[in-house]
Short mmCIF file of C-alpha atoms in Angstrom, two decimals:
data_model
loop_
_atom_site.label_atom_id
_atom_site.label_comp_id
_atom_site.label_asym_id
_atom_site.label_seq_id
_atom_site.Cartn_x
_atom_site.Cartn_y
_atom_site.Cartn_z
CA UNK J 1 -41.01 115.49 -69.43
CA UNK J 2 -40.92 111.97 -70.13
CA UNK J 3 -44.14 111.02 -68.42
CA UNK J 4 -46.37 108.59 -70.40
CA UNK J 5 -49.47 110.51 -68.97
CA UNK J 6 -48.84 113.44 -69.40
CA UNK J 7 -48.61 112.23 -72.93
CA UNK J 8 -52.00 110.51 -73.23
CA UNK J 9 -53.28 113.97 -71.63
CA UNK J 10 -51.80 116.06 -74.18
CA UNK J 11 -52.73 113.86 -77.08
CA UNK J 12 -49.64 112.25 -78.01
CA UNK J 13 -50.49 108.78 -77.21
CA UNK J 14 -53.78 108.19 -78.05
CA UNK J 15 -56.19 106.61 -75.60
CA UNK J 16 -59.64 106.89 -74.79
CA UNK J 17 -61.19 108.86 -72.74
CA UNK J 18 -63.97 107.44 -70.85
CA UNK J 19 -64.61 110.28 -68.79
CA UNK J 20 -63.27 114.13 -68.40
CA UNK J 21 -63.10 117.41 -66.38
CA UNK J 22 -60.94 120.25 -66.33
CA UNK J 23 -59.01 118.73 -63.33
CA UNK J 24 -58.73 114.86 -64.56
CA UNK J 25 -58.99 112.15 -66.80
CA UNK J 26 -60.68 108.36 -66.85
CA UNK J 27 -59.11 105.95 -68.70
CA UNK J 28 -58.98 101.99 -69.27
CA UNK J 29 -55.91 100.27 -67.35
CA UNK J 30 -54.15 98.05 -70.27
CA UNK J 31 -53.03 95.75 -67.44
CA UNK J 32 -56.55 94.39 -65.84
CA UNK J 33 -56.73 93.57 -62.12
CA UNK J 34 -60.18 92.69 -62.36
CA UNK J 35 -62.88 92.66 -65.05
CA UNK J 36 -62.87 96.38 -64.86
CA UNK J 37 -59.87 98.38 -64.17
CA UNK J 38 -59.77 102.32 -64.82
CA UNK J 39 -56.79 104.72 -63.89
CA UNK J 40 -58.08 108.68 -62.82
CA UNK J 41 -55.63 110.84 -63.53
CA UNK J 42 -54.86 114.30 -62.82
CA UNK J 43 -54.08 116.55 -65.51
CA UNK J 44 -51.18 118.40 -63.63
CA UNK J 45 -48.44 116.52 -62.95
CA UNK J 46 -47.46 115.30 -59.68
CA UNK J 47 -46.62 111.79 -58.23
CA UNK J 48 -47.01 111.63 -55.12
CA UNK J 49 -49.62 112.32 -52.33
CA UNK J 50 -46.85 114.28 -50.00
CA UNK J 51 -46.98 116.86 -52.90
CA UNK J 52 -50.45 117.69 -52.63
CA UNK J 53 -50.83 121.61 -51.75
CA UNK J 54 -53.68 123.63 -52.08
CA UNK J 55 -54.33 123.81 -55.65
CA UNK J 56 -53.38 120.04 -55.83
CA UNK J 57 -55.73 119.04 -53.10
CA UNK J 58 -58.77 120.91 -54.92
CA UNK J 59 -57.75 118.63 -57.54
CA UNK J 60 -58.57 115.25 -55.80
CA UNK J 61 -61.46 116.84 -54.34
CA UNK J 62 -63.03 117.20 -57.39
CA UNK J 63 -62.41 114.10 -58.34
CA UNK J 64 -64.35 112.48 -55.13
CA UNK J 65 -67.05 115.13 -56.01
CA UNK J 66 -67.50 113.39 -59.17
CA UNK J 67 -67.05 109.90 -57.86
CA UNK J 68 -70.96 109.40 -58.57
CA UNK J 69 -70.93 110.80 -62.10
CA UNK J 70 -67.73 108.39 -62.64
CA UNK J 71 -69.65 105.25 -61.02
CA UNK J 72 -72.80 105.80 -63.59
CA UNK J 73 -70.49 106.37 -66.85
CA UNK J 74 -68.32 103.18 -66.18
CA UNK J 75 -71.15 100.84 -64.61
CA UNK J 76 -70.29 100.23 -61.42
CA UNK J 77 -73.00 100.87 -59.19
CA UNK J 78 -72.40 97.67 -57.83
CA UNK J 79 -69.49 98.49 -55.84
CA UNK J 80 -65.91 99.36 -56.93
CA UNK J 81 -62.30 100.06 -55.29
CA UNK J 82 -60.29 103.06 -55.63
CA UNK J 83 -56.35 102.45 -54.74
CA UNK J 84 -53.75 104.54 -54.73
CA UNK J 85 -50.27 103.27 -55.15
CA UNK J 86 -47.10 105.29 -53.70
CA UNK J 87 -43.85 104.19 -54.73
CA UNK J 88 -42.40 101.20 -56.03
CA UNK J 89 -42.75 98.91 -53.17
CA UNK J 90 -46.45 99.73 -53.32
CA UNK J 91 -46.37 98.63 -57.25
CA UNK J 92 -46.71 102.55 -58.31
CA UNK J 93 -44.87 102.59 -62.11
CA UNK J 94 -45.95 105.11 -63.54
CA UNK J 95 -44.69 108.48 -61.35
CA UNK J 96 -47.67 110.28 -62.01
CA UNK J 97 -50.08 110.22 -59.28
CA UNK J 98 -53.14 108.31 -60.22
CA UNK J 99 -55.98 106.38 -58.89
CA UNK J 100 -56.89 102.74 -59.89
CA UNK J 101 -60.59 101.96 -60.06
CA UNK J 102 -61.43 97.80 -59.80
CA UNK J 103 -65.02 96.35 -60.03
CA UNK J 104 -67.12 94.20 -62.62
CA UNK J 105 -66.65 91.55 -60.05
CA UNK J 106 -66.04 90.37 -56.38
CA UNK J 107 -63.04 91.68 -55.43
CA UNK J 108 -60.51 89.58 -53.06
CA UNK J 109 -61.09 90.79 -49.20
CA UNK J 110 -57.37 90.55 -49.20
CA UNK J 111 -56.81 94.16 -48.35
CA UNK J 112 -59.74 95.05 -46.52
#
């Protein structure tokens, strides 16, 4: 698989890990939306939401379970947003589901 996450995951493109579990990843986002921009990313590979089963939604759920650890670790207990992109047209690139975390900042009301 050709997947540049699955790489980072495995260790053959190195990045750092700013936070871990068994299920997931937290990363820096090289292409900032805002002052702070993370990606969360499952260890198993899937891309999109319509593939989450079982064992894929206990993935996501741990990942809101630790949501609070995540918050403290990166600083921002001043508010954040957590987006989830879906295809192309939504600006996903990377098929690999992931979650984008913005904050240091205001954010835009735009898409509230």
């Amino acid at each position: 698989m050709d997947c540049i996450f699955c790489k980072i995951i495995k260790g053959e493109i190195k990045s750092e890990i700013l936070y871990e579990t068994n299920d997931f990843i937290v990363i820096n986002d090289i292409s900032h939306m805002a002052n702070k921009h993370y990606l969360i990313i499952p260890k198993k590979h899937f891309a999109y939401l319509n593939e989450v089963d079982e064992e894929k939604s206990k993935i996501i759920a741990n990942i809101m379970l630790n949501m609070n650890d995540i918050e403290k670790a990166l600083k921002l207990e001043e508010g954040y947003r957590l987006v989830i992109n879906q295809r192309s047209n939504a600006g996903q690139t990377v098929n690999h589901l992931h979650m984008h975390i913005l904050g240091g900042e205001k954010l835009s009301d735009k898409f509230n």
